[in-house]
Amino acid sequence: MRERSTGEIVAYMSLIMDAIKLSGAEKELHNLKYPFRTIPAMKIAKLAVDIRFSERYKGIGTYMVEAAKGKALFCNEDYCAARFLTVDADIEHDKGVLAFYKKNGFLPNDELFNKNRKTISMRKDIYT
Ligand SMILES: CC(C)(COP(=O)(O)OP(=O)(O)OC[C@H]1O[C@@H](n2cnc3c(N)ncnc32)[C@H](O)[C@@H]1OP(=O)(O)O)[C@@H](O)C(=O)NCCC(=O)NCCS
């Protein structure tokens, strides 16, 4: 995402396809009826807002999450499947990112892929 007047990069994001394993209780929470544990997803692999712009463009991180959701919904129309957006929230450098993702509708996953807790595996249902 670039600033229109200067062309400078304000925020960037990298998206990759992913899959998460959910428990029975987690599946119920999302009203998922099918019998498989592994659910297709799109992962926010990288997300960053340039600190020089974060005051001027408040909400840009949230906008990027919404843009990722839009991409995931769009890909379901055609070439791949995603029920969730996922992220490994990097709490090693800033514990606040957990609050950022929670405010954007992400829930921590029961099954933590990264047990050293430098990151928290989270998901957001793109259909709610
Ligand atoms: C995390 C990041 C993408 C958030 O972007 P942002 O543009 O500041 O986020 P928003 O303005 O959309 O914030 C939405 C809400 O989350 C809160 N929030 C955002 N970053 C936060 C943080 N680091 N700690 C606590 N709360 C935070 C905001 O205060 C805001 O709350 P409000 O709605 O109650 O006002 C940005 O701070 C960043 O690039 N950080 C460095 C890289 C990074 O940690 N990326 C994530 C790696 S998984």
PDB file of C-alpha atoms and ligand atoms in Angstrom:
ATOM      1  CA  MET A   1       0.000   0.000   0.000  1.00  0.00           C
ATOM      2  CA  ARG A   2       1.557   3.251  -1.167  1.00  0.00           C
ATOM      3  CA  GLU A   3       0.898   6.871  -0.331  1.00  0.00           C
ATOM      4  CA  ARG A   4      -0.768   8.353  -3.392  1.00  0.00           C
ATOM      5  CA  SER A   5       1.035  11.713  -3.319  1.00  0.00           C
ATOM      6  CA  THR A   6       4.612  10.426  -2.758  1.00  0.00           C
ATOM      7  CA  GLY A   7       4.499   6.788  -3.842  1.00  0.00           C
ATOM      8  CA  GLU A   8       6.117   5.769  -0.571  1.00  0.00           C
ATOM      9  CA  ILE A   9       5.243   2.389   0.920  1.00  0.00           C
ATOM     10  CA  VAL A  10       3.004   2.955   3.964  1.00  0.00           C
ATOM     11  CA  ALA A  11       2.259  -0.703   4.767  1.00  0.00           C
ATOM     12  CA  TYR A  12       2.969  -4.098   3.288  1.00  0.00           C
ATOM     13  CA  MET A  13       1.630  -7.576   3.683  1.00  0.00           C
ATOM     14  CA  SER A  14       2.466 -11.022   2.384  1.00  0.00           C
ATOM     15  CA  LEU A  15      -0.238 -13.688   2.076  1.00  0.00           C
ATOM     16  CA  ILE A  16       0.256 -17.449   1.695  1.00  0.00           C
ATOM     17  CA  MET A  17      -2.124 -20.401   1.664  1.00  0.00           C
ATOM     18  CA  ASP A  18      -2.312 -22.335   4.941  1.00  0.00           C
ATOM     19  CA  ALA A  19      -4.238 -25.001   6.862  1.00  0.00           C
ATOM     20  CA  ILE A  20      -5.071 -25.217  10.568  1.00  0.00           C
ATOM     21  CA  LYS A  21      -6.131 -28.064  12.808  1.00  0.00           C
ATOM     22  CA  LEU A  22      -9.130 -27.247  14.992  1.00  0.00           C
ATOM     23  CA  SER A  23     -10.522 -29.138  17.965  1.00  0.00           C
ATOM     24  CA  GLY A  24     -14.171 -30.262  18.050  1.00  0.00           C
ATOM     25  CA  ALA A  25     -15.037 -27.346  20.342  1.00  0.00           C
ATOM     26  CA  GLU A  26     -13.339 -24.853  18.048  1.00  0.00           C
ATOM     27  CA  LYS A  27     -15.183 -26.238  15.035  1.00  0.00           C
ATOM     28  CA  GLU A  28     -18.471 -25.922  16.898  1.00  0.00           C
ATOM     29  CA  LEU A  29     -17.650 -22.313  17.698  1.00  0.00           C
ATOM     30  CA  HIS A  30     -17.544 -21.632  13.953  1.00  0.00           C
ATOM     31  CA  ASN A  31     -20.477 -23.914  13.183  1.00  0.00           C
ATOM     32  CA  LEU A  32     -18.254 -26.113  11.011  1.00  0.00           C
ATOM     33  CA  LYS A  33     -20.122 -29.321  10.301  1.00  0.00           C
ATOM     34  CA  TYR A  34     -17.703 -31.260   8.149  1.00  0.00           C
ATOM     35  CA  PRO A  35     -15.731 -34.182   9.602  1.00  0.00           C
ATOM     36  CA  PHE A  36     -12.169 -33.056   8.856  1.00  0.00           C
ATOM     37  CA  ARG A  37      -9.836 -31.572  11.459  1.00  0.00           C
ATOM     38  CA  THR A  38      -7.728 -29.668   8.981  1.00  0.00           C
ATOM     39  CA  ILE A  39      -9.312 -26.543   7.585  1.00  0.00           C
ATOM     40  CA  PRO A  40      -7.978 -24.485   4.660  1.00  0.00           C
ATOM     41  CA  ALA A  41      -6.886 -20.936   5.383  1.00  0.00           C
ATOM     42  CA  MET A  42      -5.017 -17.933   4.076  1.00  0.00           C
ATOM     43  CA  LYS A  43      -2.160 -16.774   6.259  1.00  0.00           C
ATOM     44  CA  ILE A  44      -0.915 -13.269   6.868  1.00  0.00           C
ATOM     45  CA  ALA A  45       2.760 -14.220   6.727  1.00  0.00           C
ATOM     46  CA  LYS A  46       4.042 -10.646   6.994  1.00  0.00           C
ATOM     47  CA  LEU A  47       2.289  -7.439   7.970  1.00  0.00           C
ATOM     48  CA  ALA A  48       3.918  -4.152   8.836  1.00  0.00           C
ATOM     49  CA  VAL A  49       3.017  -0.487   8.861  1.00  0.00           C
ATOM     50  CA  ASP A  50       5.870   1.998   8.403  1.00  0.00           C
ATOM     51  CA  ILE A  51       6.176   3.744  11.751  1.00  0.00           C
ATOM     52  CA  ARG A  52       6.568   7.130  10.002  1.00  0.00           C
ATOM     53  CA  PHE A  53       3.000   6.818   8.722  1.00  0.00           C
ATOM     54  CA  SER A  54       1.190   5.044  11.570  1.00  0.00           C
ATOM     55  CA  GLU A  55      -0.057   8.283  13.211  1.00  0.00           C
ATOM     56  CA  ARG A  56      -1.117   9.939   9.964  1.00  0.00           C
ATOM     57  CA  TYR A  57      -2.908   6.854   8.697  1.00  0.00           C
ATOM     58  CA  LYS A  58      -4.416   5.436  11.879  1.00  0.00           C
ATOM     59  CA  GLY A  59      -6.290   2.227  11.178  1.00  0.00           C
ATOM     60  CA  ILE A  60      -4.070   1.195   8.288  1.00  0.00           C
ATOM     61  CA  GLY A  61      -3.204  -2.139   9.976  1.00  0.00           C
ATOM     62  CA  THR A  62      -6.914  -2.869  10.313  1.00  0.00           C
ATOM     63  CA  TYR A  63      -7.417  -1.882   6.687  1.00  0.00           C
ATOM     64  CA  MET A  64      -4.716  -4.393   5.665  1.00  0.00           C
ATOM     65  CA  VAL A  65      -6.473  -7.184   7.607  1.00  0.00           C
ATOM     66  CA  GLU A  66      -9.738  -6.292   5.844  1.00  0.00           C
ATOM     67  CA  ALA A  67      -7.885  -6.342   2.511  1.00  0.00           C
ATOM     68  CA  ALA A  68      -6.564  -9.847   3.331  1.00  0.00           C
ATOM     69  CA  LYS A  69     -10.097 -10.963   4.176  1.00  0.00           C
ATOM     70  CA  GLY A  70     -11.272  -9.620   0.825  1.00  0.00           C
ATOM     71  CA  LYS A  71      -8.544 -11.595  -0.981  1.00  0.00           C
ATOM     72  CA  ALA A  72      -9.513 -14.785   0.883  1.00  0.00           C
ATOM     73  CA  LEU A  73     -13.204 -14.337   0.029  1.00  0.00           C
ATOM     74  CA  PHE A  74     -12.318 -13.614  -3.572  1.00  0.00           C
ATOM     75  CA  CYS A  75     -10.075 -16.684  -3.928  1.00  0.00           C
ATOM     76  CA  ASN A  76     -12.962 -18.865  -2.725  1.00  0.00           C
ATOM     77  CA  GLU A  77     -14.879 -17.725  -5.793  1.00  0.00           C
ATOM     78  CA  ASP A  78     -12.348 -19.286  -8.076  1.00  0.00           C
ATOM     79  CA  TYR A  79      -9.041 -21.058  -7.576  1.00  0.00           C
ATOM     80  CA  CYS A  80      -8.424 -21.993  -3.943  1.00  0.00           C
ATOM     81  CA  ALA A  81     -10.129 -22.424  -0.579  1.00  0.00           C
ATOM     82  CA  ALA A  82      -9.886 -20.534   2.702  1.00  0.00           C
ATOM     83  CA  ARG A  83     -12.293 -20.504   5.625  1.00  0.00           C
ATOM     84  CA  PHE A  84      -9.984 -18.602   7.960  1.00  0.00           C
ATOM     85  CA  LEU A  85      -7.359 -15.930   7.955  1.00  0.00           C
ATOM     86  CA  THR A  86      -4.467 -17.116  10.100  1.00  0.00           C
ATOM     87  CA  VAL A  87      -1.473 -15.406  11.615  1.00  0.00           C
ATOM     88  CA  ASP A  88       1.432 -16.212  13.909  1.00  0.00           C
ATOM     89  CA  ALA A  89       1.230 -13.084  16.032  1.00  0.00           C
ATOM     90  CA  ASP A  90       4.811 -12.073  16.792  1.00  0.00           C
ATOM     91  CA  ILE A  91       4.731 -11.288  20.512  1.00  0.00           C
ATOM     92  CA  GLU A  92       8.487 -11.509  20.945  1.00  0.00           C
ATOM     93  CA  HIS A  93       9.068  -7.936  19.847  1.00  0.00           C
ATOM     94  CA  ASP A  94       5.733  -6.400  20.861  1.00  0.00           C
ATOM     95  CA  LYS A  95       3.149  -8.107  23.073  1.00  0.00           C
ATOM     96  CA  GLY A  96       0.612  -5.512  21.878  1.00  0.00           C
ATOM     97  CA  VAL A  97       0.177  -7.265  18.526  1.00  0.00           C
ATOM     98  CA  LEU A  98      -2.018  -9.778  20.353  1.00  0.00           C
ATOM     99  CA  ALA A  99      -4.429  -6.932  21.242  1.00  0.00           C
ATOM    100  CA  PHE A 100      -4.272  -5.678  17.644  1.00  0.00           C
ATOM    101  CA  TYR A 101      -5.289  -9.059  16.230  1.00  0.00           C
ATOM    102  CA  LYS A 102      -7.970  -9.619  18.907  1.00  0.00           C
ATOM    103  CA  LYS A 103      -9.477  -6.229  18.051  1.00  0.00           C
ATOM    104  CA  ASN A 104      -9.540  -7.417  14.451  1.00  0.00           C
ATOM    105  CA  GLY A 105     -11.533 -10.545  15.284  1.00  0.00           C
ATOM    106  CA  PHE A 106      -8.729 -13.116  15.631  1.00  0.00           C
ATOM    107  CA  LEU A 107      -8.888 -15.884  18.249  1.00  0.00           C
ATOM    108  CA  PRO A 108      -5.909 -17.835  19.610  1.00  0.00           C
ATOM    109  CA  ASN A 109      -5.862 -21.449  18.373  1.00  0.00           C
ATOM    110  CA  ASP A 110      -5.956 -24.263  20.931  1.00  0.00           C
ATOM    111  CA  GLU A 111      -3.264 -26.136  19.112  1.00  0.00           C
ATOM    112  CA  LEU A 112      -0.219 -23.916  19.170  1.00  0.00           C
ATOM    113  CA  PHE A 113       2.144 -24.755  16.369  1.00  0.00           C
ATOM    114  CA  ASN A 114       4.933 -22.744  17.903  1.00  0.00           C
ATOM    115  CA  LYS A 115       5.329 -23.995  21.447  1.00  0.00           C
ATOM    116  CA  ASN A 116       8.103 -21.577  22.385  1.00  0.00           C
ATOM    117  CA  ARG A 117       5.459 -18.829  22.473  1.00  0.00           C
ATOM    118  CA  LYS A 118       7.439 -16.286  20.526  1.00  0.00           C
ATOM    119  CA  THR A 119       4.391 -16.296  18.331  1.00  0.00           C
ATOM    120  CA  ILE A 120       0.720 -17.029  18.997  1.00  0.00           C
ATOM    121  CA  SER A 121      -1.145 -18.945  16.314  1.00  0.00           C
ATOM    122  CA  MET A 122      -4.486 -17.194  15.651  1.00  0.00           C
ATOM    123  CA  ARG A 123      -7.430 -17.423  13.275  1.00  0.00           C
ATOM    124  CA  LYS A 124     -10.263 -15.215  12.034  1.00  0.00           C
ATOM    125  CA  ASP A 125     -13.397 -16.620  10.446  1.00  0.00           C
ATOM    126  CA  ILE A 126     -13.790 -14.761   7.146  1.00  0.00           C
ATOM    127  CA  TYR A 127     -17.543 -15.443   7.041  1.00  0.00           C
ATOM    128  CA  THR A 128     -18.490 -13.568  10.221  1.00  0.00           C
TER     129      THR A 128
HETATM  130  C1  LIG B   1       0.790  -4.313  14.361  1.00  0.00           C
HETATM  131  C2  LIG B   1       0.578  -3.230  13.297  1.00  0.00           C
HETATM  132  C3  LIG B   1       0.466  -3.879  11.899  1.00  0.00           C
HETATM  133  C4  LIG B   1      -0.730  -2.490  13.628  1.00  0.00           C
HETATM  134  O1  LIG B   1      -0.975  -1.491  12.639  1.00  0.00           O
HETATM  135  P1  LIG B   1      -1.735  -0.140  13.024  1.00  0.00           P
HETATM  136  O2  LIG B   1      -1.977   0.611  11.756  1.00  0.00           O
HETATM  137  O3  LIG B   1      -1.007   0.541  14.100  1.00  0.00           O
HETATM  138  O4  LIG B   1      -3.102  -0.706  13.609  1.00  0.00           O
HETATM  139  P2  LIG B   1      -4.541   0.031  13.707  1.00  0.00           P
HETATM  140  O5  LIG B   1      -4.336   1.518  13.706  1.00  0.00           O
HETATM  141  O6  LIG B   1      -5.430  -0.525  12.666  1.00  0.00           O
HETATM  142  O7  LIG B   1      -4.988  -0.440  15.165  1.00  0.00           O
HETATM  143  C5  LIG B   1      -6.232  -1.071  15.438  1.00  0.00           C
HETATM  144  C6  LIG B   1      -6.370  -1.177  16.944  1.00  0.00           C
HETATM  145  O8  LIG B   1      -5.311  -2.018  17.462  1.00  0.00           O
HETATM  146  C7  LIG B   1      -4.547  -1.308  18.438  1.00  0.00           C
HETATM  147  N1  LIG B   1      -3.133  -1.628  18.264  1.00  0.00           N
HETATM  148  C8  LIG B   1      -2.433  -1.580  17.102  1.00  0.00           C
HETATM  149  N2  LIG B   1      -1.149  -1.924  17.314  1.00  0.00           N
HETATM  150  C9  LIG B   1      -1.057  -2.177  18.639  1.00  0.00           C
HETATM  151  C10 LIG B   1       0.029  -2.567  19.468  1.00  0.00           C
HETATM  152  N3  LIG B   1       1.244  -2.744  18.952  1.00  0.00           N
HETATM  153  N4  LIG B   1      -0.217  -2.749  20.799  1.00  0.00           N
HETATM  154  C11 LIG B   1      -1.466  -2.546  21.316  1.00  0.00           C
HETATM  155  N5  LIG B   1      -2.534  -2.170  20.561  1.00  0.00           N
HETATM  156  C12 LIG B   1      -2.318  -1.992  19.249  1.00  0.00           C
HETATM  157  C13 LIG B   1      -4.776   0.178  18.117  1.00  0.00           C
HETATM  158  O9  LIG B   1      -4.569   0.983  19.255  1.00  0.00           O
HETATM  159  C14 LIG B   1      -6.223   0.168  17.664  1.00  0.00           C
HETATM  160  O10 LIG B   1      -7.060   0.113  18.798  1.00  0.00           O
HETATM  161  P3  LIG B   1      -8.438   0.992  18.872  1.00  0.00           P
HETATM  162  O11 LIG B   1      -9.284   0.475  17.737  1.00  0.00           O
HETATM  163  O12 LIG B   1      -8.992   0.669  20.222  1.00  0.00           O
HETATM  164  O13 LIG B   1      -8.019   2.410  18.676  1.00  0.00           O
HETATM  165  C15 LIG B   1       1.749  -2.191  13.287  1.00  0.00           C
HETATM  166  O14 LIG B   1       1.848  -1.622  14.561  1.00  0.00           O
HETATM  167  C16 LIG B   1       3.102  -2.780  12.899  1.00  0.00           C
HETATM  168  O15 LIG B   1       3.463  -2.776  11.729  1.00  0.00           O
HETATM  169  N6  LIG B   1       3.879  -3.259  13.889  1.00  0.00           N
HETATM  170  C17 LIG B   1       5.238  -3.765  13.614  1.00  0.00           C
HETATM  171  C18 LIG B   1       5.242  -5.052  12.841  1.00  0.00           C
HETATM  172  C19 LIG B   1       4.401  -6.119  13.506  1.00  0.00           C
HETATM  173  O16 LIG B   1       4.442  -6.331  14.710  1.00  0.00           O
HETATM  174  N7  LIG B   1       3.592  -6.797  12.671  1.00  0.00           N
HETATM  175  C20 LIG B   1       2.759  -7.899  13.089  1.00  0.00           C
HETATM  176  C21 LIG B   1       3.592  -9.153  13.103  1.00  0.00           C
HETATM  177  S1  LIG B   1       2.597 -10.586  13.312  1.00  0.00           S
END
